[in-house]
Coordinates of C-alpha atoms in Angstrom, one line a residue:
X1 CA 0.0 0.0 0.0
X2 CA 1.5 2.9 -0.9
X3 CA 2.2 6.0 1.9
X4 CA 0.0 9.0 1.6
X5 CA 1.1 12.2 -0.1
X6 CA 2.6 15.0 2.4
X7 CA 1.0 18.1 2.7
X8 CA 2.9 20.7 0.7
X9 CA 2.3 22.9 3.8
X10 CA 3.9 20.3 6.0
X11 CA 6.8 20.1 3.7
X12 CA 7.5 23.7 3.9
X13 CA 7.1 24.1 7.6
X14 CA 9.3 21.1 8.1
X15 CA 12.0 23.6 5.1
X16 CA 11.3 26.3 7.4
X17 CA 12.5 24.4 10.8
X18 CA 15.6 23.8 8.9
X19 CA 17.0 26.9 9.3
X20 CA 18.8 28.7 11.9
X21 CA 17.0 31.2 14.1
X22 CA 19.5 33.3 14.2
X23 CA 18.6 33.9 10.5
X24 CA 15.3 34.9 11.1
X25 CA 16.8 37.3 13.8
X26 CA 18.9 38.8 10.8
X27 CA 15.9 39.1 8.9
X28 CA 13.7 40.6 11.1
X29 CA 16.3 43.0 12.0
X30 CA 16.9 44.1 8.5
X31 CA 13.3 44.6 8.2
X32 CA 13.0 46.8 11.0
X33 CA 15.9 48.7 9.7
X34 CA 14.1 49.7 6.2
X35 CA 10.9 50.5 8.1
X36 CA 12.4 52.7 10.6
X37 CA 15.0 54.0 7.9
X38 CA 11.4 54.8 5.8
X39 CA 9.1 55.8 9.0
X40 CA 11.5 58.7 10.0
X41 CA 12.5 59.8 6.6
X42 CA 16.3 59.1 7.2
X43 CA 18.4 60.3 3.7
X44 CA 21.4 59.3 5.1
X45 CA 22.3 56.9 2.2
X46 CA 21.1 60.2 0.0
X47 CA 23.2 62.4 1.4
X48 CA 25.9 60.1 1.1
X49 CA 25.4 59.1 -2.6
X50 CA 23.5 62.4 -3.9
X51 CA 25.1 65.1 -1.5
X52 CA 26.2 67.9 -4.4
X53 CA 23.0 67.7 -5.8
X54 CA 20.1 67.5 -3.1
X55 CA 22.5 69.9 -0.5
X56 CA 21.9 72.8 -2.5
X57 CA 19.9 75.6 -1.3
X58 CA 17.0 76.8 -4.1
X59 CA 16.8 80.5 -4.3
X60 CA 13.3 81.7 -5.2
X61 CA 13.3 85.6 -6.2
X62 CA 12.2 88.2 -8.6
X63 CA 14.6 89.0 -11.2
X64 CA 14.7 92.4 -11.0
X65 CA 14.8 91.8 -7.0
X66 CA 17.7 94.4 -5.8
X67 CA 17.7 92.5 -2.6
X68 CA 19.1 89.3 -4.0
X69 CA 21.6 91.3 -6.3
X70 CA 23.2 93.4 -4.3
X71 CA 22.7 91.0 -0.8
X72 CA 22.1 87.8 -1.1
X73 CA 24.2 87.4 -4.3
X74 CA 27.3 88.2 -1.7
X75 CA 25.9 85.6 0.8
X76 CA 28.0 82.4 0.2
X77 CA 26.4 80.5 2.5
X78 CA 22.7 80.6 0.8
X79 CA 24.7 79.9 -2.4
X80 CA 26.4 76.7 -0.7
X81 CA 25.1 73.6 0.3
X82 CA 23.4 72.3 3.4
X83 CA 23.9 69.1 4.7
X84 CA 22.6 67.6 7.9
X85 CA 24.7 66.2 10.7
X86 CA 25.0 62.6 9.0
X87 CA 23.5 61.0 12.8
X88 CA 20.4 63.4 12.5
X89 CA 19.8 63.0 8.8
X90 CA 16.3 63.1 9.2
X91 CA 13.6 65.8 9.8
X92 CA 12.0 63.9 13.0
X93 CA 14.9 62.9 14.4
X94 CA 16.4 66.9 14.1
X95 CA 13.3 68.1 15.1
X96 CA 13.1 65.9 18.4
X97 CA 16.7 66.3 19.4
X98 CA 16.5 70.5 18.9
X99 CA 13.5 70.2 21.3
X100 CA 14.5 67.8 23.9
X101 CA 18.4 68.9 24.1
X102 CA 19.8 70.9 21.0
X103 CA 22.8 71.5 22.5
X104 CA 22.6 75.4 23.3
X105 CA 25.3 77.8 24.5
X106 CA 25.1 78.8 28.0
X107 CA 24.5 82.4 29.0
X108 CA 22.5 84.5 30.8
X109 CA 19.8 87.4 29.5
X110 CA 19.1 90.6 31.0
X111 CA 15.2 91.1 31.2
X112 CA 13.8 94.0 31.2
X113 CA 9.4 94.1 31.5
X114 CA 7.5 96.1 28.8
X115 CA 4.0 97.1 29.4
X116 CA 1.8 97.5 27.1
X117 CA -1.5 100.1 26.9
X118 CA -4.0 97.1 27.8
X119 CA -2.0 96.3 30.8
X120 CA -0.5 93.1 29.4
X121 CA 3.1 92.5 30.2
X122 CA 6.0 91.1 27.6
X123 CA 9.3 90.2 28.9
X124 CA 12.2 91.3 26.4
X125 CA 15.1 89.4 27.2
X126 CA 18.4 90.7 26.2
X127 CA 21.9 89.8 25.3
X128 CA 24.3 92.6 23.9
X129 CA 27.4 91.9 22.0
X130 CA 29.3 93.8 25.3
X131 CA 28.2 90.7 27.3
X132 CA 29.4 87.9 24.7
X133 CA 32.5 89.5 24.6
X134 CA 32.7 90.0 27.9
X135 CA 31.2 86.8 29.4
X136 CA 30.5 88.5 32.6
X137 CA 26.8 89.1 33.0
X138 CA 27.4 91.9 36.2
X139 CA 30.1 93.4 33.5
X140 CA 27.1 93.8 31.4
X141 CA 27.1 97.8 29.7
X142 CA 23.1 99.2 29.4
X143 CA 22.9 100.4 26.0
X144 CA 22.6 104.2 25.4
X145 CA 20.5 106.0 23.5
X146 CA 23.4 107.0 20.9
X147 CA 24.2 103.5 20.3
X148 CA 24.2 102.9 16.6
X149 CA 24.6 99.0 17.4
X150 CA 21.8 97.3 15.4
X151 CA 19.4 95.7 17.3
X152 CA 17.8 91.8 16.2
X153 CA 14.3 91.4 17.5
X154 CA 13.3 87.8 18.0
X155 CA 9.7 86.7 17.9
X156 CA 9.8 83.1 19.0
X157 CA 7.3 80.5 17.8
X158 CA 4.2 78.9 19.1
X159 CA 5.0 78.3 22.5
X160 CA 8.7 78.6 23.0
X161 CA 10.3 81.6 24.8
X162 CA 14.1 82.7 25.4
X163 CA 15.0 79.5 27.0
X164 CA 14.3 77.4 23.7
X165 CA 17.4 75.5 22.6
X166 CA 16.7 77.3 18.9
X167 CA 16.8 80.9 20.0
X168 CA 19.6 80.3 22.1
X169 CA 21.4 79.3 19.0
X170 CA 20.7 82.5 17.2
X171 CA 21.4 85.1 20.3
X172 CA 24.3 83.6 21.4
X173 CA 25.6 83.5 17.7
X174 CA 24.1 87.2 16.6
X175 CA 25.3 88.7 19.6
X176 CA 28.5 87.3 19.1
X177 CA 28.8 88.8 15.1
X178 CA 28.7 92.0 16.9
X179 CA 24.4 92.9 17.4
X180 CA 22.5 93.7 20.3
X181 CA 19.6 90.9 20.6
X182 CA 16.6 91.0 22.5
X183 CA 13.8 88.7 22.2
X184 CA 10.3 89.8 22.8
X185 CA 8.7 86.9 24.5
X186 CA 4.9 86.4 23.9
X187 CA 2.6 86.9 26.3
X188 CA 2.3 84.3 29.5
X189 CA 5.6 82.9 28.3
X190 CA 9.0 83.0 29.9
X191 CA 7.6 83.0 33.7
X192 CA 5.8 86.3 33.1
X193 CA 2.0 85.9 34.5
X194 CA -0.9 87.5 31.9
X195 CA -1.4 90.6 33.3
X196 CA -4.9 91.3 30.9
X197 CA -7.7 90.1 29.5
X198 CA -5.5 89.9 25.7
X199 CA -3.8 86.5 24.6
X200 CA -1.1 86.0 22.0
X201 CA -2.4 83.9 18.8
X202 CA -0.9 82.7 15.6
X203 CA -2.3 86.4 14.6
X204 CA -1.7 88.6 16.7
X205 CA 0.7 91.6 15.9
X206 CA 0.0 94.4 18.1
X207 CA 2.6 93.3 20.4
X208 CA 5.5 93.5 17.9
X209 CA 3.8 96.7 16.8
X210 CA 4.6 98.2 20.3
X211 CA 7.4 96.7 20.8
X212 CA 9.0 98.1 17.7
X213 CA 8.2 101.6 18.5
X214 CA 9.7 101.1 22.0
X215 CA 12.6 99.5 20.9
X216 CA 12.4 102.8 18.4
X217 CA 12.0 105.5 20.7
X218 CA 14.4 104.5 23.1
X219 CA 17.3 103.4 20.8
X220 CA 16.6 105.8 18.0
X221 CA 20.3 105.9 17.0
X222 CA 19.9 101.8 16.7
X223 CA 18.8 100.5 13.3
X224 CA 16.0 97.9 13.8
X225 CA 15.7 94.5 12.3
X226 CA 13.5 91.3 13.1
X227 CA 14.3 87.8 13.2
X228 CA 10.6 85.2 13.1
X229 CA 10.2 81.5 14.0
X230 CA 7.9 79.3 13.0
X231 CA 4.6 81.0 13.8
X232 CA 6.6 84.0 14.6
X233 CA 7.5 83.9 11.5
X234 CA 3.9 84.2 10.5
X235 CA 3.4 86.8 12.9
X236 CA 6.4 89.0 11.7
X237 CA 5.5 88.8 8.0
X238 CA 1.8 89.2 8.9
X239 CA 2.9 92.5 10.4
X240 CA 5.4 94.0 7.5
X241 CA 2.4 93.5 5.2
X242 CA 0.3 95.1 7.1
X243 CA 2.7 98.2 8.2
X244 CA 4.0 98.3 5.1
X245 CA 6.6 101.1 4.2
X246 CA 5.5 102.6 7.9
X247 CA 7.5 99.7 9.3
X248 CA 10.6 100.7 11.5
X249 CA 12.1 97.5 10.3
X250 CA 15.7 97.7 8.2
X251 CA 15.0 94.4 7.3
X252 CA 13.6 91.3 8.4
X253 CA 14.2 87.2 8.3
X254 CA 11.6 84.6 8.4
X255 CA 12.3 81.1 9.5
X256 CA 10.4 78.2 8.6
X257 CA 6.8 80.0 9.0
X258 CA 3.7 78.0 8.3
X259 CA 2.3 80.6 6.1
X260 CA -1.3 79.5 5.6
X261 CA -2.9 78.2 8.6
X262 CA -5.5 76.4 7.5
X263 CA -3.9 74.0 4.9
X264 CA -1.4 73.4 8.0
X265 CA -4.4 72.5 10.2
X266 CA -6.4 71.6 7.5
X267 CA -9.2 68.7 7.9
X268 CA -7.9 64.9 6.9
X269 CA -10.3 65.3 3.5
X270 CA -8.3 68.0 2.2
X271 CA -5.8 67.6 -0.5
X272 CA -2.6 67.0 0.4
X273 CA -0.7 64.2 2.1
X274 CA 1.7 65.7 4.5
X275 CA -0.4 68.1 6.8
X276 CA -0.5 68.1 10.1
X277 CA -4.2 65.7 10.2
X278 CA -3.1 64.0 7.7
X279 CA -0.4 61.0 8.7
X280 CA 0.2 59.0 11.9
X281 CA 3.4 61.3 12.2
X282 CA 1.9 64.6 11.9
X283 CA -0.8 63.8 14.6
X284 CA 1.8 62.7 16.7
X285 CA 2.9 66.4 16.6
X286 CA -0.4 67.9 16.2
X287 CA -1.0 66.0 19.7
X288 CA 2.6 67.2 21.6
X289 CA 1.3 70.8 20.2
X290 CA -1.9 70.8 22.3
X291 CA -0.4 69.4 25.3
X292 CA 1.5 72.4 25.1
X293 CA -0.9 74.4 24.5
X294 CA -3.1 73.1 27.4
X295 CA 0.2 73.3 29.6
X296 CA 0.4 77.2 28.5
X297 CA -3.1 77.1 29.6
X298 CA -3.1 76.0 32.6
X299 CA -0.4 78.1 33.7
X300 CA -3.3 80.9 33.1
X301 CA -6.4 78.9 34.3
X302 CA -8.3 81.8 36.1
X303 CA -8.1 83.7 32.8
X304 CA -9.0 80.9 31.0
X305 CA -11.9 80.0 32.9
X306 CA -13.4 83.4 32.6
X307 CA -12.9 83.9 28.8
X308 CA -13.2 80.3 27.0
X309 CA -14.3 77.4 27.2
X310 CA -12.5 75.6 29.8
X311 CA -13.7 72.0 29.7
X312 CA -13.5 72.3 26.8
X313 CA -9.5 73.3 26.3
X314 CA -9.0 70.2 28.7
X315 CA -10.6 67.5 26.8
X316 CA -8.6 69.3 23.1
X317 CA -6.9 66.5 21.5
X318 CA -5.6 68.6 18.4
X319 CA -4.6 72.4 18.0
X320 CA -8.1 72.6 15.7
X321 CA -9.7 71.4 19.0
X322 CA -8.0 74.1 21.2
X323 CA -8.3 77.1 18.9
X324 CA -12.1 75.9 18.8
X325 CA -12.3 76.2 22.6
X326 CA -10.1 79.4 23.6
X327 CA -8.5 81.1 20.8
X328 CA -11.9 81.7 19.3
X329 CA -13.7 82.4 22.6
X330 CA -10.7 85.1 23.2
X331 CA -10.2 86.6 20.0
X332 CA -13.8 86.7 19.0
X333 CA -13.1 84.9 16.0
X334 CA -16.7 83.4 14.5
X335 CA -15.3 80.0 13.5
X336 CA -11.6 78.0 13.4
X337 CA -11.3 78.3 9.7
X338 CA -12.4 82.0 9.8
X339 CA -9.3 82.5 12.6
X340 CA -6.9 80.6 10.6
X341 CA -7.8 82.2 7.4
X342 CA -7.4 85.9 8.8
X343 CA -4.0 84.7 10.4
X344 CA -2.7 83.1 7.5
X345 CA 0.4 85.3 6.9
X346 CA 0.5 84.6 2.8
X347 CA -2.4 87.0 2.1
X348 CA 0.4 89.7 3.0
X349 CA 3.4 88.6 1.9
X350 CA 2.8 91.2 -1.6
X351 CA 2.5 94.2 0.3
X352 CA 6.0 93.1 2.2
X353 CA 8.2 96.5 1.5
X354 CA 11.4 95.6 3.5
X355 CA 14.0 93.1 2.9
X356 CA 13.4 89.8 4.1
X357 CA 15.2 86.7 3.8
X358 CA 12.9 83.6 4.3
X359 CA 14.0 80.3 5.2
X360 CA 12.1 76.9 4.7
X361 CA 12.9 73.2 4.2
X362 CA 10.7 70.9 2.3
X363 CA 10.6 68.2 4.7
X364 CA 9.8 70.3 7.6
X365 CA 7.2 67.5 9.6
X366 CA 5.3 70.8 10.8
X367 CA 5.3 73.6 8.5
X368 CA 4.3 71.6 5.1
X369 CA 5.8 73.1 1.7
X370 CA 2.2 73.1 0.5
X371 CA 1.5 75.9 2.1
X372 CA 4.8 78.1 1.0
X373 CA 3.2 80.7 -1.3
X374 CA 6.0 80.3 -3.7
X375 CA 4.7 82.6 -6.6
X376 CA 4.2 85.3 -4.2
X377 CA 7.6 85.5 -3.2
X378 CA 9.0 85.4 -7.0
X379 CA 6.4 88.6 -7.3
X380 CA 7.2 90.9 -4.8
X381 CA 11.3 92.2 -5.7
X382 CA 11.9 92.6 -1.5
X383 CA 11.7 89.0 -1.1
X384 CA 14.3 86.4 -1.1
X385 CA 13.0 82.4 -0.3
X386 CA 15.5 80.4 0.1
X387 CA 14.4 76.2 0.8
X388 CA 16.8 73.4 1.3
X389 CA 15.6 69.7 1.1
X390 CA 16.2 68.7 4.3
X391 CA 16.7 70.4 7.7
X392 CA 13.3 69.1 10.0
X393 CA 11.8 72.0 11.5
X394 CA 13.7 75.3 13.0
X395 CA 16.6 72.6 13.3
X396 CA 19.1 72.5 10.8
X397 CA 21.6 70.8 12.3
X398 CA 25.1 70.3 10.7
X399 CA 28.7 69.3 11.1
X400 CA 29.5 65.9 12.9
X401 CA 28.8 67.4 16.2
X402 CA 25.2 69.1 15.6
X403 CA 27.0 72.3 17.6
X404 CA 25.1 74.7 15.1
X405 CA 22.8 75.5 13.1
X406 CA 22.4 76.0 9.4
X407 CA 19.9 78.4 9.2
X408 CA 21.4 80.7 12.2
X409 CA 24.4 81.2 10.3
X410 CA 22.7 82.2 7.3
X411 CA 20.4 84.4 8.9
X412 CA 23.8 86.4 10.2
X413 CA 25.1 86.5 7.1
X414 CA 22.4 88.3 5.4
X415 CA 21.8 90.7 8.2
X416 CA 25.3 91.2 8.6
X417 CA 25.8 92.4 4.3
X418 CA 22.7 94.3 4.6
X419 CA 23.2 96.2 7.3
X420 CA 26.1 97.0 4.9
X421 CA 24.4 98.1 2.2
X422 CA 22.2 100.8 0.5
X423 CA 19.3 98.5 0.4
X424 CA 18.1 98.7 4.0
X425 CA 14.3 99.8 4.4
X426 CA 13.4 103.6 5.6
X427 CA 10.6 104.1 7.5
X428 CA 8.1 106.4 5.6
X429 CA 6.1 108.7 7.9
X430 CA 3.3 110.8 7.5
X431 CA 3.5 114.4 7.8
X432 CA 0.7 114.6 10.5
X433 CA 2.5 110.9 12.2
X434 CA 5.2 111.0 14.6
X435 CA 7.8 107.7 15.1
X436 CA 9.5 107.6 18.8
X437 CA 12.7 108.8 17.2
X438 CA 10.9 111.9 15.5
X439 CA 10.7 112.5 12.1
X440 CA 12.9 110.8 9.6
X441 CA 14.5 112.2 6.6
X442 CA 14.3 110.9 3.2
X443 CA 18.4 110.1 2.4
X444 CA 19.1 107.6 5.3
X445 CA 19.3 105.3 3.5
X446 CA 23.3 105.2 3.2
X447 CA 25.9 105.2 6.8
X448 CA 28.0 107.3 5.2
X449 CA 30.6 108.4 6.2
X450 CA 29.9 111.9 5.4
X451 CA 31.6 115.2 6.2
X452 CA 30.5 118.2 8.7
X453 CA 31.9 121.9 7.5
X454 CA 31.5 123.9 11.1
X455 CA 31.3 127.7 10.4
X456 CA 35.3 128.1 10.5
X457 CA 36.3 125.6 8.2
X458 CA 36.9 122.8 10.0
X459 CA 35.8 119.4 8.1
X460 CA 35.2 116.4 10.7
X461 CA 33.3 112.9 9.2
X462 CA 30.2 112.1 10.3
X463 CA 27.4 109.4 10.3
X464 CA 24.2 110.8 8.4
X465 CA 21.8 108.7 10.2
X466 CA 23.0 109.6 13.4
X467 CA 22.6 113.2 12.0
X468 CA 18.5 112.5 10.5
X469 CA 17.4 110.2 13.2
X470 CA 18.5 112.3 16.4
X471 CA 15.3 113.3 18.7
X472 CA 14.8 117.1 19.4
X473 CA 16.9 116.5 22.8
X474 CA 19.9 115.1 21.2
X475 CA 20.3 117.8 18.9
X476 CA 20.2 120.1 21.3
X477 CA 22.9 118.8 23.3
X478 CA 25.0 118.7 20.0
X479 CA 24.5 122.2 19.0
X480 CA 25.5 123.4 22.6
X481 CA 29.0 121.2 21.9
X482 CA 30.2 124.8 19.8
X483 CA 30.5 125.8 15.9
X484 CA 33.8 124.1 15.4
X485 CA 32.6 120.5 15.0
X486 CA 28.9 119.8 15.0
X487 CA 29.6 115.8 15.4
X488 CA 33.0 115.1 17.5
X489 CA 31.8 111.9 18.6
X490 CA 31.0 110.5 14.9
X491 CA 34.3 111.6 13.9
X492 CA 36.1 109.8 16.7
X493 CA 33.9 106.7 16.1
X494 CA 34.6 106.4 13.1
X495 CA 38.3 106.7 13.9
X496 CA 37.5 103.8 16.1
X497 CA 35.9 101.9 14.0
X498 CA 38.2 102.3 10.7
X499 CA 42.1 102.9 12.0
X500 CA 42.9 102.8 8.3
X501 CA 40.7 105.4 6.9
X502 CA 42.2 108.3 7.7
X503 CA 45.8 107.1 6.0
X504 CA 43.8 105.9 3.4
X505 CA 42.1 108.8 2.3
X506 CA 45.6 110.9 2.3
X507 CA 47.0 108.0 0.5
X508 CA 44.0 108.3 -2.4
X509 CA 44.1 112.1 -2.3
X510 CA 48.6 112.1 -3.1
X511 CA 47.8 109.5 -5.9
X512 CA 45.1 111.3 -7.5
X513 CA 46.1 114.5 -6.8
X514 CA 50.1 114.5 -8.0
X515 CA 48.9 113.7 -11.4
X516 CA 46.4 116.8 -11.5
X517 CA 49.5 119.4 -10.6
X518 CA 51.9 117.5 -13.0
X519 CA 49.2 118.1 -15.9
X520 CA 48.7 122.0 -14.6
X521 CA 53.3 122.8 -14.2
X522 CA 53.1 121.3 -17.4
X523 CA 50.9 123.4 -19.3
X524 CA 51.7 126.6 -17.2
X525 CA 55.6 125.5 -18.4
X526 CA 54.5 125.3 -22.2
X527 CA 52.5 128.4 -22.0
X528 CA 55.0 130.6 -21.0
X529 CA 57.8 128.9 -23.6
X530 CA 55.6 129.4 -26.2
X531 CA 56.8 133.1 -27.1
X532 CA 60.4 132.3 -27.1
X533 CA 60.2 129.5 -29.7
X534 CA 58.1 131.8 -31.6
X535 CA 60.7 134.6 -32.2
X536 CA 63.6 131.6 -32.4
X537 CA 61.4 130.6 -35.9

């Protein structure tokens, strides 16, 4: 009798016994390794293989933008190459390390409390170039009012404050390039209690509005410029659309901003695959949003209580959900999508009339590229985007240690060659307006130097804006210094600052000049011989 036919299933089970387990081990490891390798996006292989190509940084601009041709055409580092710190090459994992550790210098800021007209108090936390260099925070200089220092004012994101790994970065490292920074923390934030009924939202511009002017009319010597993250970023170019050419603002630099709000928190039927509703990932940030959010709100719970919807903010399980219950309730906003579309900082970005550099990467887990109104940059000549492949969000991370950040150092580098230039932004003020540093003229747009002619002769150099900017007061005090020189201190600043320049011009003046009196003996010499060849004919 013959023996029954195995089952092929038996057969292969009995196959599969045959081999080791340590090779399924290997397998399931290697598995694991694609999926994660796939799950958080790592290009480290890409980098690797593909690294002159996919590091480059794209350059988005109107072609008859001045801005990029006589700035950002001398920035070599937007015209480089970015690549990621080869152990964080990947959005998520840069993101999560900037927020959890981000290795951040250590220093200390000097606050000083602003408060504003409603009675709500914003904590502006310095650090001056004088205490970099110094590294004693007790050696510390207060800043006069006829420093010409420029002064970078730092909106921070949604719910980080001067303490954030990020914005530690950029102080430390603008401070250090020779600025004054102060960064104007939002309301509630950095340990400072709400002191009014008035709530800070991805919206909400007043307070850089009053802070500007502060900053203005106490440093008026002190060009101005302004540094956004994320949805300070969106705040800040909210507000130079809306200000317009009545800005303050030299210029101004936008870092990964989310530019429309509601295709960031837009609904998982809208188009798109990478917002925030959308994947597994981005709820996983959606969520750690909110528990921030609620965190920030619970640090203000009687305020809360009395203004929103307070169960409500509690039981929020998304940043749509939170908005819903307080932002709205405080703001007075009639729905989500009618707060997110008023927000939304794109609708602006065309009536942007100061330079600003804007930063974004195209795998930023947060701030989706969808959303990055690219055709309105390329439209309006005052804007510069610059986007990079890869960089996670604010993070940016390069070199082997992850000890800086890309985007910092190209932030200082365009403030640092406009700040230079002739294409900085002059406020424009009405005749019946005033400004905290009184009225402006129209030429201040070069630093000079220029030259003073007192009444007896005398010719000292001088700095024009510190000559058109001056308050009533200050000019005063200048005019009562005597007719000889109207500006000593210029002149010997600018001694200071440029030992050379005074050689230099004497040099320029002997090597233009002896040709000039060689032409003039020459034809005074044939003039006058003239006569006597004459007769010898």
């Amino acid at each position: 009798m013959d023996d029954p036919i195995p089952s092929p299933y038996a057969l292969l089970f009995e196959a599969l016994w045959l081999i080791p387990i340590r090779h399924y081990l290997y397998a399931l490891i290697l598995i694991w390794t694609v999926f994660f390798y796939k799950f958080v996006e790592f290009h480290f292989l890409g980098d690797a293989v593909l690294q002159y190509f996919r590091g480059r940084v794209n350059l988005i601009y109107n072609p008859d933008s001045p801005i990029y041709h006589g700035v950002v055409s001398r920035c070599r580092t937007l015209h480089s190459r970015y690549v990621a710190t080869p152990w964080l090459a990947s959005p998520h994992l840069q993101t999560c390390f900037l927020n959890f550790h981000g290795l951040p210098p250590v220093f200390t800021y000097t606050r000083k409390l602003f408060r504003a007209s409603d009675g709500g108090t914003i904590a502006l936390d310095w650090l001056t170039n004088s205490h970099v260099v110094d590294g004693d925070p007790h050696n510390q200089k207060e800043i006069s009012k006829e420093d010409t220092t420029p002064i970078a004012v730092v909106i921070p994101g949604l719910t980080s404050d001067s303490s954030s790994a990020y914005l530690k970065h950029l102080a430390y490292n603008t401070a250090k390039s020779g600025w004054n920074v102060v960064i104007s923390n939002h309301r509630g934030l950095g340990g400072v209690s709400v002191t009014s009924d008035c709530f800070y939202n991805a919206g909400w511009t007043e307070d850089v509005r009053v802070v500007l002017d502060h900053l203005q009319h106490e440093f008026p010597m002190a060009p101005l410029f302004a540094i956004g993250t994320s949805i300070g970023a969106n705040i800040l170019v909210k507000y130079l659309g809306e200000e317009g050419e009545k800005t303050p603002l030299r210029g101004a630099v936008a870092i990964c901003s989310p530019w429309d709000l509601l295709i960031m928190l837009s609904l998982p039927n809208k188009i798109g695959d990478r917002f925030i509703s959308r994947k597994f990932k981005q709820r996983l940030y959606d969520r750690a949003l909110t528990i921030g959010l609620q965190g920030y709100a619970q640090l203000h719970e009687p305020r809360y209580t009395r203004l929103a919807n307070w169960e409500g903010i509690k039981k929020s399980r998304s940043i749509r959900d939170f908005d819903n219950h307080a932002t709205c309730h405080v703001g007075k906003f009639e729905t989500v999508d009618t707060f997110y579309r008023k927000s939304s900082s794109t609708q602006y970005v065309g009536n942007v009339a100061v330079p600003l550099l804007c930063i974004s990467a195209l795998d930023d887990p947060l701030c989706t590229k969808e959303a990055i109104p690219w055709e309105e940059c390329r439209a309006n000549k005052n804007i510069v985007l610059a986007t990079t492949n890869h960089g996670g969000h604010l993070a940016f991370f390069e070199g082997l240690t992850a000890s800086s950040l890309w985007w910092v150092r190209a932030t200082n580098e365009f403030l640092g060659a406009l700040s230079c230039s002739r294409y900085m932004h002059i406020q424009k003020i009405q005749e019946s307006g005033s400004s905290g540093s009184g009225k402006q003229d129209e030429t201040l747009i070069n630093q000079g130097p220029y030259l003073n002619i007192a009444e007896d002769g005398l010719v000292a150099a001088a700095n024009l804006e510190e000559n058109t900017t001056r308050s009533k007061e200050a000019t005063q005090v200048l005019n009562q210094r005597g007719p000889k020189v109207k500006d000593k201190r210029s002149f010997n600043v600018l001694c200071r600052q440029t030992k050379r320049s005074i050689w230099l011009l004497g040099y320029i003046g002997m090597v233009t000049g002896f040709p000039l009196v060689g032409m003039l003996m020459n034809y005074l010499f044939r003039k006058k011989q003239r006569p006597i060849t004459a007769s010898k004919s």
